[in-house]
Amino acid sequence: SRDDARGVYAVAAGLFRRPHFAWAASGDVSHLIWMTGGRGLETFDSLRAAPPSSGASRLFALGGYAIMRSGWGPDAHQLIDDVGPLGCPISSGHGHADLLSVQCAAFGEPILVDPGTYCYTADPPWRDYFRSTAAHSTVRVDQRDQAHPAGPFKWRSRPLGRVREWRSDDRIDLLDAEHDAYSGQTDSVICRRRVMFVKPHFWLLIDDVEGHARHPIEVAFQFAPIRVTRGPHPWVRADTAKGHVFWVAAFASEPLQTKVACGELVPMRGRTSSD
């Protein structure tokens, strides 16, 4: 399936002779045999598979992602924060307007997810929705997306993200990042997100929207296709397929409204795509 990367790790282990790639492959060598034949399999079998010796949390500054993870086990908790620019430096056509968005898994199960891609050209409104800010777990200002499409593979602007600080140790991970997507208006607004992982218990997200005027602010959390219900205000409860419970609550310095949207069309909200 598209969510199973074991075959890719097996090929990487055979090509680069990395024991931790072999460990991540979990014995699935079908892709390796198909692509490299017996020689690649011999290399793979000669490796003593083992998880990485480094910590599981890491900032990939060039790739534009910060990973906060409680460990290397299959039931570990993980959060991914997008701290890069919109798309790659050569072409941002496949990028999404999702700066500082998060994805989260608990007990090895997806909780907060990227909405997916859907399709490229068959249905432009849906294509634009799935790559919009509104479809991702991040902040939206003035009911506007961070960037606006100029066709199926082009954007009118390319906002930038910046990491202000990154720390990681055995007890706490801390990320401090910001972006300038809303800086081109009359009131130049900077969005800043700080994420703290108190291992292995919970994450704390602090969003600062810095400007001079008053603006309507939306903070969205795109859940996986699991049961999501409203609990005592302001808590929202997510129940996973394996019986785990994940709680999310938002607190603000101004009056706050909490809404759960599922499969809405006007406006489009609460939808994910498996493609």
PDB file of C-alpha atoms in Angstrom:
ATOM      1  CA  SER A   1       0.000   0.000   0.000  1.00  0.00           C
ATOM      2  CA  ARG A   2       1.031   3.644  -0.339  1.00  0.00           C
ATOM      3  CA  ASP A   3       1.536   3.843   3.438  1.00  0.00           C
ATOM      4  CA  ASP A   4       3.925   0.872   3.566  1.00  0.00           C
ATOM      5  CA  ALA A   5       7.538   1.935   2.963  1.00  0.00           C
ATOM      6  CA  ARG A   6       9.194  -1.362   3.927  1.00  0.00           C
ATOM      7  CA  GLY A   7      10.034  -2.238   0.334  1.00  0.00           C
ATOM      8  CA  VAL A   8      11.749   1.112  -0.207  1.00  0.00           C
ATOM      9  CA  TYR A   9      13.873   0.583   2.906  1.00  0.00           C
ATOM     10  CA  ALA A  10      14.849  -2.884   1.721  1.00  0.00           C
ATOM     11  CA  VAL A  11      16.130  -1.458  -1.572  1.00  0.00           C
ATOM     12  CA  ALA A  12      17.995   1.281   0.317  1.00  0.00           C
ATOM     13  CA  ALA A  13      19.579  -1.326   2.612  1.00  0.00           C
ATOM     14  CA  GLY A  14      20.774  -3.348  -0.366  1.00  0.00           C
ATOM     15  CA  LEU A  15      22.215  -0.320  -2.141  1.00  0.00           C
ATOM     16  CA  PHE A  16      23.750   1.604   0.778  1.00  0.00           C
ATOM     17  CA  ARG A  17      24.523  -1.251   3.211  1.00  0.00           C
ATOM     18  CA  ARG A  18      22.769   0.471   6.130  1.00  0.00           C
ATOM     19  CA  PRO A  19      21.731  -1.822   9.038  1.00  0.00           C
ATOM     20  CA  HIS A  20      18.958   0.552  10.135  1.00  0.00           C
ATOM     21  CA  PHE A  21      17.435   0.474   6.638  1.00  0.00           C
ATOM     22  CA  ALA A  22      17.340  -3.320   6.887  1.00  0.00           C
ATOM     23  CA  TRP A  23      15.694  -3.021  10.302  1.00  0.00           C
ATOM     24  CA  ALA A  24      13.021  -0.676   8.906  1.00  0.00           C
ATOM     25  CA  ALA A  25      12.305  -3.096   6.044  1.00  0.00           C
ATOM     26  CA  SER A  26      11.092  -5.728   8.562  1.00  0.00           C
ATOM     27  CA  GLY A  27      12.001  -8.569   6.223  1.00  0.00           C
ATOM     28  CA  ASP A  28       9.995  -7.361   3.205  1.00  0.00           C
ATOM     29  CA  VAL A  29      12.521  -7.901   0.390  1.00  0.00           C
ATOM     30  CA  SER A  30      10.176  -8.311  -2.586  1.00  0.00           C
ATOM     31  CA  HIS A  31      11.046  -4.864  -4.030  1.00  0.00           C
ATOM     32  CA  LEU A  32      14.741  -5.507  -3.471  1.00  0.00           C
ATOM     33  CA  ILE A  33      14.728  -8.795  -5.395  1.00  0.00           C
ATOM     34  CA  TRP A  34      12.719  -7.302  -8.231  1.00  0.00           C
ATOM     35  CA  MET A  35      15.057  -4.316  -8.616  1.00  0.00           C
ATOM     36  CA  THR A  36      18.493  -5.750  -7.810  1.00  0.00           C
ATOM     37  CA  GLY A  37      18.225  -9.536  -8.062  1.00  0.00           C
ATOM     38  CA  GLY A  38      20.299 -11.967  -6.017  1.00  0.00           C
ATOM     39  CA  ARG A  39      23.214  -9.611  -5.442  1.00  0.00           C
ATOM     40  CA  GLY A  40      21.068  -7.105  -3.576  1.00  0.00           C
ATOM     41  CA  LEU A  41      19.529  -9.898  -1.498  1.00  0.00           C
ATOM     42  CA  GLU A  42      22.986 -11.179  -0.525  1.00  0.00           C
ATOM     43  CA  THR A  43      23.945  -7.693   0.645  1.00  0.00           C
ATOM     44  CA  PHE A  44      20.717  -7.399   2.612  1.00  0.00           C
ATOM     45  CA  ASP A  45      21.219 -10.784   4.310  1.00  0.00           C
ATOM     46  CA  SER A  46      24.768  -9.842   5.315  1.00  0.00           C
ATOM     47  CA  LEU A  47      23.534  -6.885   7.363  1.00  0.00           C
ATOM     48  CA  ARG A  48      22.787  -7.147  11.067  1.00  0.00           C
ATOM     49  CA  ALA A  49      19.501  -5.269  11.179  1.00  0.00           C
ATOM     50  CA  ALA A  50      19.293  -2.754  14.041  1.00  0.00           C
ATOM     51  CA  PRO A  51      17.431   0.499  14.726  1.00  0.00           C
ATOM     52  CA  PRO A  52      19.380   3.759  14.466  1.00  0.00           C
ATOM     53  CA  SER A  53      21.657   4.510  17.407  1.00  0.00           C
ATOM     54  CA  SER A  54      20.731   8.203  17.362  1.00  0.00           C
ATOM     55  CA  GLY A  55      17.668   9.765  18.964  1.00  0.00           C
ATOM     56  CA  ALA A  56      14.370   9.338  17.177  1.00  0.00           C
ATOM     57  CA  SER A  57      13.642  13.102  17.036  1.00  0.00           C
ATOM     58  CA  ARG A  58      15.374  15.069  14.317  1.00  0.00           C
ATOM     59  CA  LEU A  59      15.250  18.368  12.431  1.00  0.00           C
ATOM     60  CA  PHE A  60      15.767  17.999   8.688  1.00  0.00           C
ATOM     61  CA  ALA A  61      16.534  21.631   7.929  1.00  0.00           C
ATOM     62  CA  LEU A  62      17.147  21.227   4.185  1.00  0.00           C
ATOM     63  CA  GLY A  63      14.085  19.035   3.683  1.00  0.00           C
ATOM     64  CA  GLY A  64      11.925  21.362   5.751  1.00  0.00           C
ATOM     65  CA  TYR A  65      10.569  18.923   8.348  1.00  0.00           C
ATOM     66  CA  ALA A  66      10.928  18.476  12.098  1.00  0.00           C
ATOM     67  CA  ILE A  67      10.238  15.021  13.554  1.00  0.00           C
ATOM     68  CA  MET A  68       9.330  14.523  17.202  1.00  0.00           C
ATOM     69  CA  ARG A  69       9.193  10.859  18.164  1.00  0.00           C
ATOM     70  CA  SER A  70       9.059   8.984  21.467  1.00  0.00           C
ATOM     71  CA  GLY A  71      11.189   6.067  20.236  1.00  0.00           C
ATOM     72  CA  TRP A  72      11.859   3.628  17.417  1.00  0.00           C
ATOM     73  CA  GLY A  73       9.191   1.059  18.318  1.00  0.00           C
ATOM     74  CA  PRO A  74       6.116   0.409  16.137  1.00  0.00           C
ATOM     75  CA  ASP A  75       3.816   1.795  18.868  1.00  0.00           C
ATOM     76  CA  ALA A  76       5.766   5.040  19.287  1.00  0.00           C
ATOM     77  CA  HIS A  77       4.199   8.500  19.244  1.00  0.00           C
ATOM     78  CA  GLN A  78       5.240  10.836  16.442  1.00  0.00           C
ATOM     79  CA  LEU A  79       4.613  14.382  15.263  1.00  0.00           C
ATOM     80  CA  ILE A  80       5.830  15.868  11.972  1.00  0.00           C
ATOM     81  CA  ASP A  81       5.905  19.649  11.506  1.00  0.00           C
ATOM     82  CA  ASP A  82       6.312  21.248   8.062  1.00  0.00           C
ATOM     83  CA  VAL A  83       8.854  24.041   8.531  1.00  0.00           C
ATOM     84  CA  GLY A  84      10.020  24.447   4.926  1.00  0.00           C
ATOM     85  CA  PRO A  85       8.892  26.735   2.091  1.00  0.00           C
ATOM     86  CA  LEU A  86       5.958  26.034  -0.207  1.00  0.00           C
ATOM     87  CA  GLY A  87       7.312  23.249  -2.415  1.00  0.00           C
ATOM     88  CA  CYS A  88      10.842  22.446  -3.511  1.00  0.00           C
ATOM     89  CA  PRO A  89      13.311  25.118  -4.729  1.00  0.00           C
ATOM     90  CA  ILE A  90      13.141  24.091  -8.396  1.00  0.00           C
ATOM     91  CA  SER A  91       9.365  23.931  -8.773  1.00  0.00           C
ATOM     92  CA  SER A  92       6.711  24.347  -6.112  1.00  0.00           C
ATOM     93  CA  GLY A  93       4.028  22.828  -8.348  1.00  0.00           C
ATOM     94  CA  HIS A  94       3.459  19.774  -6.151  1.00  0.00           C
ATOM     95  CA  GLY A  95       3.635  21.782  -2.929  1.00  0.00           C
ATOM     96  CA  HIS A  96       0.693  22.509  -0.645  1.00  0.00           C
ATOM     97  CA  ALA A  97      -0.106  25.746   1.192  1.00  0.00           C
ATOM     98  CA  ASP A  98       0.543  24.023   4.518  1.00  0.00           C
ATOM     99  CA  LEU A  99       3.352  25.924   6.251  1.00  0.00           C
ATOM    100  CA  LEU A 100       3.772  24.888   9.910  1.00  0.00           C
ATOM    101  CA  SER A 101       1.124  22.176   9.554  1.00  0.00           C
ATOM    102  CA  VAL A 102       1.431  19.091  11.745  1.00  0.00           C
ATOM    103  CA  GLN A 103       0.785  15.372  11.343  1.00  0.00           C
ATOM    104  CA  CYS A 104       0.540  13.176  14.392  1.00  0.00           C
ATOM    105  CA  ALA A 105       0.442   9.476  15.268  1.00  0.00           C
ATOM    106  CA  ALA A 106      -0.105   7.930  18.704  1.00  0.00           C
ATOM    107  CA  PHE A 107       0.543   4.298  19.610  1.00  0.00           C
ATOM    108  CA  GLY A 108       1.545   3.813  15.970  1.00  0.00           C
ATOM    109  CA  GLU A 109      -1.872   4.889  14.646  1.00  0.00           C
ATOM    110  CA  PRO A 110      -2.453   7.997  12.485  1.00  0.00           C
ATOM    111  CA  ILE A 111      -4.396  10.731  14.290  1.00  0.00           C
ATOM    112  CA  LEU A 112      -3.734  14.031  12.488  1.00  0.00           C
ATOM    113  CA  VAL A 113      -2.936  13.516   8.819  1.00  0.00           C
ATOM    114  CA  ASP A 114      -2.115  15.275   5.585  1.00  0.00           C
ATOM    115  CA  PRO A 115      -5.371  15.373   3.590  1.00  0.00           C
ATOM    116  CA  GLY A 116      -3.808  13.812   0.492  1.00  0.00           C
ATOM    117  CA  THR A 117      -3.752  14.906  -3.153  1.00  0.00           C
ATOM    118  CA  TYR A 118      -7.013  13.585  -4.708  1.00  0.00           C
ATOM    119  CA  CYS A 119      -6.428  14.281  -8.441  1.00  0.00           C
ATOM    120  CA  TYR A 120      -4.481  16.736 -10.573  1.00  0.00           C
ATOM    121  CA  THR A 121      -6.598  18.053 -13.456  1.00  0.00           C
ATOM    122  CA  ALA A 122      -9.944  16.212 -13.596  1.00  0.00           C
ATOM    123  CA  ASP A 123     -11.616  18.397 -10.955  1.00  0.00           C
ATOM    124  CA  PRO A 124      -9.893  21.770 -10.337  1.00  0.00           C
ATOM    125  CA  PRO A 125     -11.997  22.840  -7.298  1.00  0.00           C
ATOM    126  CA  TRP A 126     -11.166  19.624  -5.462  1.00  0.00           C
ATOM    127  CA  ARG A 127      -7.520  19.820  -6.538  1.00  0.00           C
ATOM    128  CA  ASP A 128      -7.318  23.312  -5.085  1.00  0.00           C
ATOM    129  CA  TYR A 129      -9.051  22.278  -1.863  1.00  0.00           C
ATOM    130  CA  PHE A 130      -6.697  19.414  -1.046  1.00  0.00           C
ATOM    131  CA  ARG A 131      -3.641  21.631  -1.402  1.00  0.00           C
ATOM    132  CA  SER A 132      -5.208  24.579   0.429  1.00  0.00           C
ATOM    133  CA  THR A 133      -4.373  25.843   3.906  1.00  0.00           C
ATOM    134  CA  ALA A 134      -7.935  25.083   5.014  1.00  0.00           C
ATOM    135  CA  ALA A 135      -7.361  21.353   4.453  1.00  0.00           C
ATOM    136  CA  HIS A 136      -4.282  21.164   6.692  1.00  0.00           C
ATOM    137  CA  SER A 137      -3.556  21.290  10.414  1.00  0.00           C
ATOM    138  CA  THR A 138      -2.272  24.845  10.594  1.00  0.00           C
ATOM    139  CA  VAL A 139      -3.360  28.466  11.066  1.00  0.00           C
ATOM    140  CA  ARG A 140      -5.453  30.452   8.598  1.00  0.00           C
ATOM    141  CA  VAL A 141      -5.811  34.256   8.763  1.00  0.00           C
ATOM    142  CA  ASP A 142      -8.707  36.356   7.409  1.00  0.00           C
ATOM    143  CA  GLN A 143     -10.275  33.245   5.837  1.00  0.00           C
ATOM    144  CA  ARG A 144      -7.431  33.286   3.308  1.00  0.00           C
ATOM    145  CA  ASP A 145      -5.011  30.545   2.351  1.00  0.00           C
ATOM    146  CA  GLN A 146      -1.261  31.002   2.701  1.00  0.00           C
ATOM    147  CA  ALA A 147      -0.922  30.973  -1.103  1.00  0.00           C
ATOM    148  CA  HIS A 148      -3.289  30.863  -4.070  1.00  0.00           C
ATOM    149  CA  PRO A 149      -3.069  28.510  -7.084  1.00  0.00           C
ATOM    150  CA  ALA A 150      -2.257  29.788 -10.562  1.00  0.00           C
ATOM    151  CA  GLY A 151      -3.204  26.565 -12.334  1.00  0.00           C
ATOM    152  CA  PRO A 152      -2.871  22.898 -11.321  1.00  0.00           C
ATOM    153  CA  PHE A 153       0.925  23.037 -10.857  1.00  0.00           C
ATOM    154  CA  LYS A 154       1.701  26.671 -10.128  1.00  0.00           C
ATOM    155  CA  TRP A 155       1.302  29.219  -7.332  1.00  0.00           C
ATOM    156  CA  ARG A 156       0.963  33.000  -7.384  1.00  0.00           C
ATOM    157  CA  SER A 157       3.424  33.315  -4.505  1.00  0.00           C
ATOM    158  CA  ARG A 158       5.847  31.079  -2.634  1.00  0.00           C
ATOM    159  CA  PRO A 159       5.917  31.916   1.085  1.00  0.00           C
ATOM    160  CA  LEU A 160       8.841  30.841   3.220  1.00  0.00           C
ATOM    161  CA  GLY A 161       9.122  29.105   6.563  1.00  0.00           C
ATOM    162  CA  ARG A 162      11.956  29.658   9.022  1.00  0.00           C
ATOM    163  CA  VAL A 163      13.133  27.672  12.033  1.00  0.00           C
ATOM    164  CA  ARG A 164      13.936  29.998  14.923  1.00  0.00           C
ATOM    165  CA  GLU A 165      15.020  27.297  17.370  1.00  0.00           C
ATOM    166  CA  TRP A 166      15.259  23.518  17.707  1.00  0.00           C
ATOM    167  CA  ARG A 167      16.131  21.550  20.833  1.00  0.00           C
ATOM    168  CA  SER A 168      15.888  17.849  21.563  1.00  0.00           C
ATOM    169  CA  ASP A 169      16.880  15.659  24.508  1.00  0.00           C
ATOM    170  CA  ASP A 170      15.588  12.582  26.315  1.00  0.00           C
ATOM    171  CA  ARG A 171      12.747  14.476  28.018  1.00  0.00           C
ATOM    172  CA  ILE A 172      11.613  17.291  25.727  1.00  0.00           C
ATOM    173  CA  ASP A 173      11.642  18.297  22.066  1.00  0.00           C
ATOM    174  CA  LEU A 174      11.123  21.984  21.265  1.00  0.00           C
ATOM    175  CA  LEU A 175      10.513  23.568  17.863  1.00  0.00           C
ATOM    176  CA  ASP A 176      10.051  27.298  17.255  1.00  0.00           C
ATOM    177  CA  ALA A 177       9.253  28.290  13.647  1.00  0.00           C
ATOM    178  CA  GLU A 178       7.451  30.999  11.677  1.00  0.00           C
ATOM    179  CA  HIS A 179       6.338  31.901   8.156  1.00  0.00           C
ATOM    180  CA  ASP A 180       5.628  35.082   6.189  1.00  0.00           C
ATOM    181  CA  ALA A 181       2.659  33.953   4.069  1.00  0.00           C
ATOM    182  CA  TYR A 182       0.440  36.779   5.350  1.00  0.00           C
ATOM    183  CA  SER A 183       3.076  39.524   5.316  1.00  0.00           C
ATOM    184  CA  GLY A 184       2.104  41.103   1.993  1.00  0.00           C
ATOM    185  CA  GLN A 185      -1.122  42.736   3.186  1.00  0.00           C
ATOM    186  CA  THR A 186      -1.721  46.226   4.610  1.00  0.00           C
ATOM    187  CA  ASP A 187      -1.278  44.758   8.081  1.00  0.00           C
ATOM    188  CA  SER A 188       1.790  42.549   7.782  1.00  0.00           C
ATOM    189  CA  VAL A 189       1.050  39.393   9.791  1.00  0.00           C
ATOM    190  CA  ILE A 190       3.632  36.841  10.908  1.00  0.00           C
ATOM    191  CA  CYS A 191       2.516  33.375  12.027  1.00  0.00           C
ATOM    192  CA  ARG A 192       4.677  31.680  14.611  1.00  0.00           C
ATOM    193  CA  ARG A 193       4.212  28.134  15.945  1.00  0.00           C
ATOM    194  CA  ARG A 194       6.025  26.597  18.886  1.00  0.00           C
ATOM    195  CA  VAL A 195       5.673  22.851  19.470  1.00  0.00           C
ATOM    196  CA  MET A 196       6.835  21.107  22.642  1.00  0.00           C
ATOM    197  CA  PHE A 197       6.823  17.328  23.063  1.00  0.00           C
ATOM    198  CA  VAL A 198       6.907  16.289  26.711  1.00  0.00           C
ATOM    199  CA  LYS A 199       8.001  12.712  26.139  1.00  0.00           C
ATOM    200  CA  PRO A 200       6.099  10.473  25.875  1.00  0.00           C
ATOM    201  CA  HIS A 201       2.981  12.077  27.304  1.00  0.00           C
ATOM    202  CA  PHE A 202       1.702  15.016  25.232  1.00  0.00           C
ATOM    203  CA  TRP A 203       2.377  17.796  22.746  1.00  0.00           C
ATOM    204  CA  LEU A 204       1.816  21.486  23.403  1.00  0.00           C
ATOM    205  CA  LEU A 205       1.288  23.822  20.410  1.00  0.00           C
ATOM    206  CA  ILE A 206       1.490  27.582  20.883  1.00  0.00           C
ATOM    207  CA  ASP A 207       0.434  29.732  17.923  1.00  0.00           C
ATOM    208  CA  ASP A 208       1.201  33.460  17.848  1.00  0.00           C
ATOM    209  CA  VAL A 209      -0.312  35.624  15.108  1.00  0.00           C
ATOM    210  CA  GLU A 210       1.577  38.923  15.195  1.00  0.00           C
ATOM    211  CA  GLY A 211       0.094  42.021  13.561  1.00  0.00           C
ATOM    212  CA  HIS A 212      -1.339  45.449  14.374  1.00  0.00           C
ATOM    213  CA  ALA A 213      -5.027  45.043  13.459  1.00  0.00           C
ATOM    214  CA  ARG A 214      -7.666  42.496  14.505  1.00  0.00           C
ATOM    215  CA  HIS A 215      -8.096  39.409  12.302  1.00  0.00           C
ATOM    216  CA  PRO A 216     -10.327  36.327  12.346  1.00  0.00           C
ATOM    217  CA  ILE A 217      -8.117  33.310  13.040  1.00  0.00           C
ATOM    218  CA  GLU A 218      -8.783  29.645  12.268  1.00  0.00           C
ATOM    219  CA  VAL A 219      -6.724  26.816  13.728  1.00  0.00           C
ATOM    220  CA  ALA A 220      -7.602  23.547  12.019  1.00  0.00           C
ATOM    221  CA  PHE A 221      -6.750  19.944  12.911  1.00  0.00           C
ATOM    222  CA  GLN A 222      -7.305  17.449  10.087  1.00  0.00           C
ATOM    223  CA  PHE A 223      -8.037  14.074  11.645  1.00  0.00           C
ATOM    224  CA  ALA A 224      -7.614  10.692  10.013  1.00  0.00           C
ATOM    225  CA  PRO A 225     -10.817   8.813   9.055  1.00  0.00           C
ATOM    226  CA  ILE A 226     -11.543   7.891  12.693  1.00  0.00           C
ATOM    227  CA  ARG A 227     -14.374   8.708  15.090  1.00  0.00           C
ATOM    228  CA  VAL A 228     -14.100  12.321  16.290  1.00  0.00           C
ATOM    229  CA  THR A 229     -16.565  13.825  18.779  1.00  0.00           C
ATOM    230  CA  ARG A 230     -16.852  16.961  20.886  1.00  0.00           C
ATOM    231  CA  GLY A 231     -16.266  16.488  24.582  1.00  0.00           C
ATOM    232  CA  PRO A 232     -16.546  19.035  27.387  1.00  0.00           C
ATOM    233  CA  HIS A 233     -15.630  22.431  25.900  1.00  0.00           C
ATOM    234  CA  PRO A 234     -13.000  22.960  24.537  1.00  0.00           C
ATOM    235  CA  TRP A 235     -11.970  19.296  24.268  1.00  0.00           C
ATOM    236  CA  VAL A 236     -12.319  17.092  21.170  1.00  0.00           C
ATOM    237  CA  ARG A 237     -11.994  13.323  21.426  1.00  0.00           C
ATOM    238  CA  ALA A 238     -10.638  10.968  18.743  1.00  0.00           C
ATOM    239  CA  ASP A 239     -11.140   7.184  19.049  1.00  0.00           C
ATOM    240  CA  THR A 240      -8.756   5.000  17.035  1.00  0.00           C
ATOM    241  CA  ALA A 241      -9.472   1.637  15.434  1.00  0.00           C
ATOM    242  CA  LYS A 242      -7.368  -0.126  18.084  1.00  0.00           C
ATOM    243  CA  GLY A 243      -9.246   1.441  20.982  1.00  0.00           C
ATOM    244  CA  HIS A 244      -6.897   4.266  21.916  1.00  0.00           C
ATOM    245  CA  VAL A 245      -8.230   7.713  22.797  1.00  0.00           C
ATOM    246  CA  PHE A 246      -6.556  10.964  21.739  1.00  0.00           C
ATOM    247  CA  TRP A 247      -7.658  14.312  23.196  1.00  0.00           C
ATOM    248  CA  VAL A 248      -7.189  17.762  21.595  1.00  0.00           C
ATOM    249  CA  ALA A 249      -8.074  21.078  23.214  1.00  0.00           C
ATOM    250  CA  ALA A 250      -7.624  24.666  22.048  1.00  0.00           C
ATOM    251  CA  PHE A 251      -7.272  27.666  24.368  1.00  0.00           C
ATOM    252  CA  ALA A 252      -7.112  31.279  23.209  1.00  0.00           C
ATOM    253  CA  SER A 253      -6.791  34.806  24.554  1.00  0.00           C
ATOM    254  CA  GLU A 254      -9.999  35.738  22.683  1.00  0.00           C
ATOM    255  CA  PRO A 255     -13.447  34.041  22.569  1.00  0.00           C
ATOM    256  CA  LEU A 256     -13.113  30.635  20.919  1.00  0.00           C
ATOM    257  CA  GLN A 257     -15.566  28.462  18.997  1.00  0.00           C
ATOM    258  CA  THR A 258     -14.934  24.744  18.461  1.00  0.00           C
ATOM    259  CA  LYS A 259     -16.454  22.905  15.504  1.00  0.00           C
ATOM    260  CA  VAL A 260     -16.157  19.357  14.165  1.00  0.00           C
ATOM    261  CA  ALA A 261     -16.649  19.169  10.376  1.00  0.00           C
ATOM    262  CA  CYS A 262     -17.029  15.915   8.430  1.00  0.00           C
ATOM    263  CA  GLY A 263     -17.526  15.758   4.677  1.00  0.00           C
ATOM    264  CA  GLU A 264     -18.863  19.292   4.299  1.00  0.00           C
ATOM    265  CA  LEU A 265     -19.166  20.871   0.856  1.00  0.00           C
ATOM    266  CA  VAL A 266     -19.896  24.561   1.537  1.00  0.00           C
ATOM    267  CA  PRO A 267     -17.252  25.346   2.527  1.00  0.00           C
ATOM    268  CA  MET A 268     -15.241  22.213   1.838  1.00  0.00           C
ATOM    269  CA  ARG A 269     -14.060  20.793   5.141  1.00  0.00           C
ATOM    270  CA  GLY A 270     -13.281  17.519   6.844  1.00  0.00           C
ATOM    271  CA  ARG A 271     -12.200  15.397   3.894  1.00  0.00           C
ATOM    272  CA  THR A 272      -9.180  13.191   3.196  1.00  0.00           C
ATOM    273  CA  SER A 273      -7.995  11.433   0.053  1.00  0.00           C
ATOM    274  CA  SER A 274      -6.202   8.089  -0.095  1.00  0.00           C
ATOM    275  CA  ASP A 275      -4.355   9.212  -3.253  1.00  0.00           C
TER     276      ASP A 275
END
